[in-house]
Coordinates of C-alpha atoms and ligand atoms in Angstrom, one line a residue:
M683 CA 21.3 -15.8 32.4
K684 CA 21.7 -12.1 32.6
T685 CA 20.8 -9.3 30.2
D686 CA 20.5 -5.5 29.9
A687 CA 17.0 -5.7 28.4
L688 CA 14.6 -8.6 28.5
I689 CA 11.6 -8.5 26.2
I690 CA 8.5 -10.8 26.5
G691 CA 6.7 -11.5 23.3
A692 CA 8.0 -11.5 19.7
G693 CA 5.0 -9.8 18.1
P694 CA 5.5 -6.5 16.3
A695 CA 5.9 -4.6 19.6
G696 CA 8.5 -6.9 21.2
S697 CA 10.5 -7.5 18.0
A698 CA 10.6 -3.8 17.1
C699 CA 11.9 -3.1 20.6
A700 CA 14.6 -5.8 20.3
Y701 CA 15.6 -4.6 16.9
E702 CA 16.0 -1.0 18.1
L703 CA 18.1 -2.1 21.1
S704 CA 20.3 -4.4 19.0
K705 CA 20.8 -1.8 16.3
R706 CA 22.2 0.4 19.1
G707 CA 24.4 -2.3 20.4
I708 CA 22.5 -3.2 23.6
G709 CA 22.4 -6.8 24.6
N710 CA 18.9 -8.1 24.9
I711 CA 16.9 -11.4 25.1
L712 CA 13.5 -11.8 23.4
I713 CA 11.3 -14.6 24.8
E714 CA 8.5 -16.0 22.7
R715 CA 6.1 -18.7 23.7
K716 CA 5.3 -19.7 20.1
I717 CA 7.6 -22.1 18.1
K718 CA 7.9 -19.5 15.4
P719 CA 7.2 -15.7 15.8
G720 CA 4.1 -14.7 13.8
T721 CA 2.5 -18.1 13.5
P722 CA -0.4 -18.7 13.8
V723 CA -1.8 -15.3 12.6
Q724 CA -4.6 -13.8 14.7
C725 CA -5.1 -10.6 12.7
A726 CA -7.0 -9.1 9.7
E727 CA -3.5 -7.8 8.6
F728 CA -4.2 -4.2 7.7
I729 CA -1.4 -1.7 8.4
P730 CA -1.3 2.0 7.4
I731 CA 1.3 3.1 4.9
N732 CA 3.3 4.9 7.6
I733 CA 4.8 1.6 8.7
N734 CA 7.5 2.5 6.1
Q735 CA 8.8 5.1 8.5
Y736 CA 9.6 2.4 11.1
I737 CA 10.3 -0.8 9.3
D738 CA 11.8 -0.9 5.8
L739 CA 9.8 -3.6 4.0
T740 CA 11.6 -3.1 0.6
D741 CA 14.0 -6.0 1.5
K742 CA 11.0 -8.2 2.3
P743 CA 8.3 -7.6 -0.2
E744 CA 6.7 -10.9 0.6
A745 CA 5.6 -9.4 4.0
I746 CA 3.1 -7.4 2.0
C747 CA 0.3 -9.3 0.3
Q748 CA -1.3 -6.3 -1.4
S749 CA -1.8 -2.5 -1.2
V750 CA -5.1 -0.9 -0.5
E751 CA -6.0 2.6 -1.5
Y752 CA -9.4 3.1 0.2
M753 CA -11.4 2.3 3.2
E754 CA -15.1 1.7 2.6
V755 CA -17.6 1.9 5.4
D756 CA -20.9 0.3 4.8
T757 CA -23.8 1.1 7.1
E758 CA -26.4 -0.8 5.1
K759 CA -28.1 2.6 4.4
K760 CA -25.1 3.8 2.5
N761 CA -21.6 2.9 1.4
Y762 CA -18.9 5.5 2.0
K763 CA -15.5 5.5 0.5
F764 CA -12.5 7.2 2.0
D765 CA -8.8 7.4 1.1
G766 CA -7.1 4.9 3.3
R767 CA -3.7 3.9 2.0
G768 CA -2.1 0.9 3.5
Y769 CA -1.1 -2.7 3.1
I770 CA -2.7 -6.0 3.8
L771 CA 0.3 -7.9 5.3
N772 CA 1.3 -11.5 5.3
R773 CA 1.6 -11.2 9.0
E774 CA 3.4 -14.4 9.6
I775 CA 6.1 -13.2 7.3
F776 CA 6.0 -9.6 8.7
D777 CA 6.3 -10.7 12.4
Y778 CA 9.0 -13.3 11.6
Y779 CA 11.0 -10.7 9.6
I780 CA 11.1 -8.1 12.4
A781 CA 12.2 -10.9 14.8
M782 CA 14.9 -12.0 12.4
L783 CA 16.1 -8.4 11.8
A784 CA 16.6 -8.2 15.6
A785 CA 18.3 -11.6 15.8
A786 CA 20.7 -10.6 12.9
K787 CA 21.8 -7.6 14.9
G788 CA 22.4 -9.6 18.1
T789 CA 19.1 -10.2 19.9
E790 CA 19.1 -13.6 21.6
L791 CA 15.7 -15.0 20.5
I792 CA 14.4 -17.8 22.7
T793 CA 11.3 -19.4 21.3
N794 CA 8.9 -22.0 22.5
T795 CA 9.4 -20.5 26.0
F796 CA 6.7 -19.2 28.2
A797 CA 7.4 -16.3 30.6
Q798 CA 5.7 -17.3 33.8
K799 CA 6.7 -15.1 36.7
V800 CA 8.4 -11.8 37.3
I801 CA 10.1 -11.4 40.6
E802 CA 10.4 -7.7 40.6
N803 CA 12.6 -7.0 43.6
E804 CA 15.2 -9.4 42.2
N805 CA 14.7 -8.1 38.6
K806 CA 14.3 -11.7 37.6
L807 CA 12.0 -13.5 35.1
I808 CA 11.2 -17.2 35.4
A809 CA 10.3 -18.8 32.1
R810 CA 9.5 -22.4 31.1
N811 CA 10.9 -23.9 27.9
K812 CA 8.2 -26.1 26.4
I813 CA 10.5 -28.6 24.8
G814 CA 12.5 -29.8 27.8
N815 CA 10.0 -28.4 30.3
N816 CA 13.0 -26.9 31.9
I817 CA 12.9 -23.6 33.8
I818 CA 15.1 -20.6 32.7
E819 CA 15.9 -17.7 35.1
I820 CA 16.9 -14.4 33.5
N821 CA 18.1 -11.4 35.4
Y822 CA 17.5 -8.1 33.6
K823 CA 18.1 -4.4 34.1
Y824 CA 15.0 -3.4 32.1
L825 CA 12.0 -5.5 31.3
V826 CA 9.7 -4.9 28.4
I827 CA 6.2 -6.5 28.4
A828 CA 5.0 -6.9 24.9
S829 CA 3.0 -10.0 25.4
G830 CA -0.2 -8.9 23.6
A831 CA -3.8 -8.5 24.6
K832 CA -3.9 -10.9 27.5
N833 CA -1.1 -11.3 29.9
F834 CA -0.5 -14.6 31.6
I835 CA 2.5 -13.6 33.5
D836 CA 2.4 -13.7 37.3
F837 CA 4.0 -10.8 39.2
I838 CA 5.5 -11.4 42.6
A839 CA 5.8 -7.8 43.8
Q840 CA 7.5 -8.3 47.2
Q841 CA 8.9 -4.8 47.6
S842 CA 7.6 -2.5 45.0
N843 CA 4.0 -1.2 44.6
T844 CA 3.9 -2.3 41.0
K845 CA 0.6 -3.7 39.9
Y846 CA 0.1 -5.1 36.5
I847 CA -2.4 -2.8 34.9
C848 CA -4.1 -4.9 32.3
N849 CA -6.6 -4.7 29.6
N850 CA -10.1 -5.4 30.8
V851 CA -12.5 -4.8 28.0
Y852 CA -12.2 -6.7 24.7
I853 CA -13.6 -7.2 21.3
H854 CA -13.8 -10.8 20.4
G855 CA -12.7 -11.3 16.8
M856 CA -13.5 -14.3 14.6
Q857 CA -12.2 -14.5 11.1
I858 CA -11.9 -16.9 8.1
K859 CA -9.8 -16.7 5.0
T860 CA -11.9 -17.3 1.9
H861 CA -11.9 -16.5 -1.8
L862 CA -12.6 -13.0 -2.9
L863 CA -14.8 -13.0 -6.0
K864 CA -13.7 -9.6 -7.4
P865 CA -10.3 -7.9 -6.9
S866 CA -10.5 -5.0 -4.6
D867 CA -8.2 -2.2 -3.4
S868 CA -10.4 -1.3 -0.5
A869 CA -10.5 -2.4 3.1
M870 CA -14.2 -2.9 3.7
I871 CA -15.9 -2.3 7.0
Y872 CA -19.6 -3.3 7.6
F873 CA -21.8 -2.0 10.4
R874 CA -24.9 -4.2 11.0
N875 CA -27.4 -4.4 13.8
Y876 CA -26.6 -8.1 14.1
I877 CA -22.9 -7.3 14.9
P878 CA -23.5 -5.4 18.2
Y879 CA -20.9 -2.8 19.4
G880 CA -18.5 -3.9 16.7
Y881 CA -18.3 -4.4 13.0
G882 CA -17.5 -6.9 10.2
W883 CA -14.6 -6.6 7.7
V884 CA -13.6 -7.9 4.3
F885 CA -9.9 -7.2 3.7
P886 CA -8.6 -8.2 0.3
K887 CA -5.6 -10.5 -0.1
L888 CA -5.2 -10.8 -3.9
G889 CA -7.6 -13.6 -4.8
F890 CA -8.5 -14.2 -1.1
A891 CA -9.9 -12.2 1.7
N892 CA -9.8 -12.0 5.5
V893 CA -13.4 -11.9 6.5
G894 CA -14.3 -11.4 10.1
I895 CA -16.4 -9.8 12.8
G896 CA -15.4 -8.2 16.1
I897 CA -18.0 -7.9 18.8
E898 CA -17.7 -6.5 22.3
H899 CA -18.8 -9.4 24.4
N900 CA -19.1 -9.2 28.1
I901 CA -21.1 -10.4 31.0
H902 CA -23.7 -7.7 30.4
N903 CA -24.7 -8.9 27.0
N904 CA -25.5 -12.3 25.7
I905 CA -24.4 -12.2 22.2
N906 CA -24.0 -15.3 20.1
L907 CA -20.8 -14.6 18.2
M908 CA -21.1 -17.7 16.0
Q909 CA -24.6 -16.8 14.9
S910 CA -23.6 -13.2 14.1
F911 CA -20.6 -14.4 12.1
A912 CA -22.8 -16.9 10.2
F913 CA -25.2 -14.0 9.3
F914 CA -22.2 -11.9 8.1
L915 CA -20.7 -14.6 6.0
S916 CA -24.0 -15.4 4.3
E917 CA -24.7 -11.7 3.6
M918 CA -21.2 -11.4 2.0
K919 CA -21.9 -14.5 0.0
E920 CA -25.3 -13.3 -1.2
K921 CA -23.8 -10.0 -2.3
G922 CA -21.2 -11.9 -4.4
I923 CA -18.2 -10.6 -2.5
I924 CA -16.8 -13.9 -1.3
D925 CA -17.5 -17.6 -2.0
G926 CA -17.4 -18.4 1.8
E927 CA -15.2 -21.5 1.4
I928 CA -13.2 -21.8 4.6
I929 CA -9.5 -21.9 3.8
S930 CA -8.4 -21.2 7.4
K931 CA -9.9 -19.8 10.6
T932 CA -8.6 -17.7 13.4
S933 CA -9.9 -15.7 16.4
G934 CA -8.5 -13.5 19.0
L935 CA -9.1 -10.7 21.5
I936 CA -8.7 -7.0 20.7
P937 CA -8.3 -4.9 23.8
I938 CA -10.4 -1.7 23.8
S939 CA -10.0 -0.4 27.3
A940 CA -7.0 1.8 26.2
L941 CA -4.8 4.1 28.1
N942 CA -3.3 1.6 30.5
E943 CA -0.3 2.3 32.6
T944 CA 2.8 2.0 30.4
V945 CA 5.6 2.1 32.9
C946 CA 6.3 0.7 36.4
E947 CA 9.8 1.4 37.6
N948 CA 12.1 -0.5 35.3
I949 CA 9.3 -2.2 33.4
A950 CA 7.9 -0.8 30.2
Y951 CA 4.8 -2.0 28.4
C952 CA 4.2 -1.7 24.7
G953 CA 1.7 -2.7 22.0
D954 CA -1.5 -4.4 23.0
A955 CA 0.0 -5.0 26.5
A956 CA 0.1 -1.2 27.0
G957 CA -3.5 -0.9 25.8
L958 CA -2.5 1.0 22.6
T959 CA -5.1 -0.6 20.4
H960 CA -7.7 1.8 19.0
P961 CA -11.0 1.4 20.9
I962 CA -13.1 1.8 17.8
T963 CA -11.2 0.5 14.8
G964 CA -9.3 -2.2 16.8
A965 CA -6.1 -1.2 14.9
G966 CA -2.9 -2.0 16.9
N967 CA -0.2 -3.2 14.5
L968 CA 1.3 0.2 13.8
S969 CA 1.1 1.4 17.4
A970 CA 2.8 -1.8 18.5
V971 CA 5.8 -1.1 16.2
I972 CA 5.9 2.6 17.2
S973 CA 5.7 1.8 21.0
G974 CA 8.2 -1.0 20.7
T975 CA 10.7 1.2 18.8
L976 CA 10.3 3.9 21.4
A977 CA 10.8 1.5 24.4
G978 CA 14.0 0.4 22.7
E979 CA 15.2 4.0 22.3
F980 CA 14.5 5.0 25.9
I981 CA 16.0 1.9 27.4
Y982 CA 19.1 2.5 25.3
E983 CA 19.3 6.1 26.7
S984 CA 18.7 4.9 30.2
L985 CA 21.5 2.4 30.0
K986 CA 23.8 4.9 28.4
T987 CA 23.2 7.6 31.0
G988 CA 22.8 5.3 33.9
R989 CA 19.5 7.0 34.8
N990 CA 16.1 5.3 34.4
L991 CA 14.4 7.4 31.7
L992 CA 11.3 5.3 31.3
A993 CA 9.2 8.2 32.6
D994 CA 10.2 10.0 29.4
Y995 CA 9.0 6.9 27.4
K996 CA 5.7 7.2 29.2
E997 CA 5.5 10.9 28.4
E998 CA 6.3 10.3 24.7
L999 CA 3.6 7.6 24.4
F1000 CA 1.2 10.0 26.1
S1001 CA 1.9 12.8 23.6
I1002 CA 1.4 10.4 20.6
F1003 CA -1.5 8.3 21.7
Y1004 CA -3.4 9.9 24.6
K1005 CA -5.6 12.3 22.7
P1006 CA -6.6 9.9 19.8
L1007 CA -7.2 7.0 22.2
L1008 CA -9.2 9.2 24.7
K1009 CA -11.3 10.5 21.8
A1010 CA -11.9 7.0 20.5
K1011 CA -12.8 5.7 24.0
T1012 CA -15.3 8.6 24.4
K1013 CA -16.8 8.1 21.0
R1014 CA -17.2 4.3 21.7
S1015 CA -20.0 5.1 24.1
N1016 CA -22.1 6.2 21.1
F1017 CA -22.5 2.5 20.3
Y1018 CA -23.8 1.6 23.7
V1019 CA -27.5 1.9 22.8
K1020 CA -30.1 -0.4 24.1
K1021 CA -31.6 -3.0 21.7
Y1022 CA -28.8 -2.6 19.2
E1023 CA -30.2 -5.5 17.3
Q1024 CA -33.3 -3.4 16.6
L1025 CA -31.5 -0.4 15.1
S1026 CA -32.7 0.6 11.7
P1027 CA -30.1 1.2 8.9
E1028 CA -30.8 5.0 9.3
E1029 CA -30.2 4.9 13.1
L1030 CA -27.0 2.8 12.7
D1031 CA -25.8 5.1 9.9
C1032 CA -26.3 8.1 12.2
I1033 CA -24.3 6.5 15.0
V1034 CA -21.5 5.4 12.7
R1035 CA -21.1 8.9 11.2
Q1036 CA -20.5 10.2 14.7
S1037 CA -18.2 7.4 15.8
W1038 CA -15.9 6.1 13.0
P1039 CA -12.7 8.2 12.6
S1040 CA -13.0 8.7 8.9
F1041 CA -16.2 10.9 9.2
T1042 CA -16.1 14.6 10.1
G1043 CA -18.8 13.9 12.7
Y1044 CA -16.2 11.9 14.7
H1045 CA -14.0 15.0 15.1
S1046 CA -16.7 17.2 16.4
A1047 CA -17.0 17.6 20.2
Ligands
FAD1075 C1 -9.0 -10.9 14.9 C2 -8.1 -9.7 14.9 C3 -7.9 -8.9 13.9 C4 -7.1 -7.8 13.9 N1 -6.9 -7.0 12.8 C5 -6.0 -5.9 12.8 C6 -5.8 -5.2 11.7 O1 -6.3 -5.5 10.6 N2 -4.9 -4.1 11.8 C7 -4.4 -3.8 13.0 O2 -3.6 -2.8 13.0 N3 -4.6 -4.5 14.1 C8 -5.4 -5.6 14.1 N4 -5.6 -6.4 15.2 C9 -4.8 -6.0 16.4 C10 -3.4 -6.4 16.2 O3 -3.3 -7.8 15.9 C11 -2.6 -6.2 17.5 O4 -2.8 -4.8 17.9 C12 -1.1 -6.4 17.4 O5 -0.8 -7.8 17.1 C13 -0.4 -6.0 18.7 O6 1.0 -6.4 18.6 P1 1.8 -6.8 19.9 O7 3.2 -7.1 19.5 O8 1.5 -5.8 21.0 O9 1.1 -8.2 20.4 P2 1.0 -9.6 19.7 O10 1.0 -9.4 18.2 O11 -0.2 -10.3 20.3 O12 2.3 -10.3 20.1 C14 2.5 -10.7 21.5 C15 3.4 -11.9 21.5 O13 3.7 -12.3 22.8 C16 3.7 -13.7 22.9 N5 3.4 -14.0 24.3 C17 2.3 -13.7 25.0 N6 2.4 -14.1 26.3 C18 3.7 -14.6 26.4 C19 4.4 -15.2 27.5 N7 3.9 -15.3 28.7 N8 5.7 -15.7 27.3 C20 6.2 -15.6 26.0 N9 5.6 -15.0 25.0 C21 4.3 -14.6 25.2 C22 2.6 -14.1 22.0 O14 2.8 -15.5 21.6 C23 2.8 -13.1 20.8 O15 3.7 -13.6 19.8 C24 -6.4 -7.5 15.1 C25 -6.5 -8.3 16.2 C26 -7.4 -9.4 16.1 C27 -7.5 -10.4 17.3

């Protein structure tokens, strides 16, 4: 097979890229390892209201479960309330919808197929279709890597110096869907000393809630995620926020290393694969859509002019994301205190007010 643009991963980043290319009449193939894009969901599903600038959800209202007006940040010492307009998505519908928008405009979507190897000097991808276990080879002019937080693709770089620059620090997220006992229009964030270097969340989904914790877990700390999650669920139950019945469970990795390389010759990275997830909040849905759309735009321009303009894509990403991500990465170090589990509510409150983007303290030097 041959294509102008080959995209790996039909998450929000890859599908937004495919959609942008197809809208502009560029032939492209979108490879996805899942049977259906978007399923299973590994996300708390919040997205800021500005998603409307990129994807028109008015034709697909089911992609939004409910609106939120506020973000509440609870440090145990105090509960702070900020404006925070956005949506809690039905992400399985949202992801599938963007992939279908692309397919309707001409993207060739190949699901259930795992991208295995990139042979860079031949501009060739080798993928394995899981049904027939057969190998597919696809030649591309431009390759977009939108395969999320962890990349399982081997690179065989025979001639170029390309190295895959990957995420290397992660927050481990665990989440359940349960019943929410009182309706809410706030995305609620909880900082606790038993959730080290991370936080807990309760995001309302009409009568339900996504309730989870994210902890930075690495070889230097020996945190028991399950235990922290159990503490969090029991606190939320005791407070009468949720009933704790497990309707479904999910987990996943949130990359927080940020500022990865985003372009290598004719290969563009976007979304989590480009390290665009916010190192403090863990938000990555909107940046995935923005970066995917931009990758599509610059590949279109490159094909139209016959000049590789991916350096401009890199520069554009830099101008949008560099400062906020660098700031967040720097502020993240505030959390790296010894004996986190012994922090008092007052001490934790002080750290959070310097480190969470809604507070003015975050924006000071
Ligand atoms: C527990 C949790 C909660 C989160 N909550 C939020 C939140 O509330 N708000 C927010 O903004 N962000 C949240 N995030 C982050 C958000 O989910 C990601 O930033 C976002 O999904 C990134 O989109 P993406 O398209 O880059 O990657 P993904 O959504 O991960 O999509 C990548 C796609 O590539 C496919 N793929 C991977 N490897 C291959 C391969 N080799 N071959 C073929 N296909 C492949 C995958 O199956 C997947 O469909 C959360 C993350 C986690 C883990």
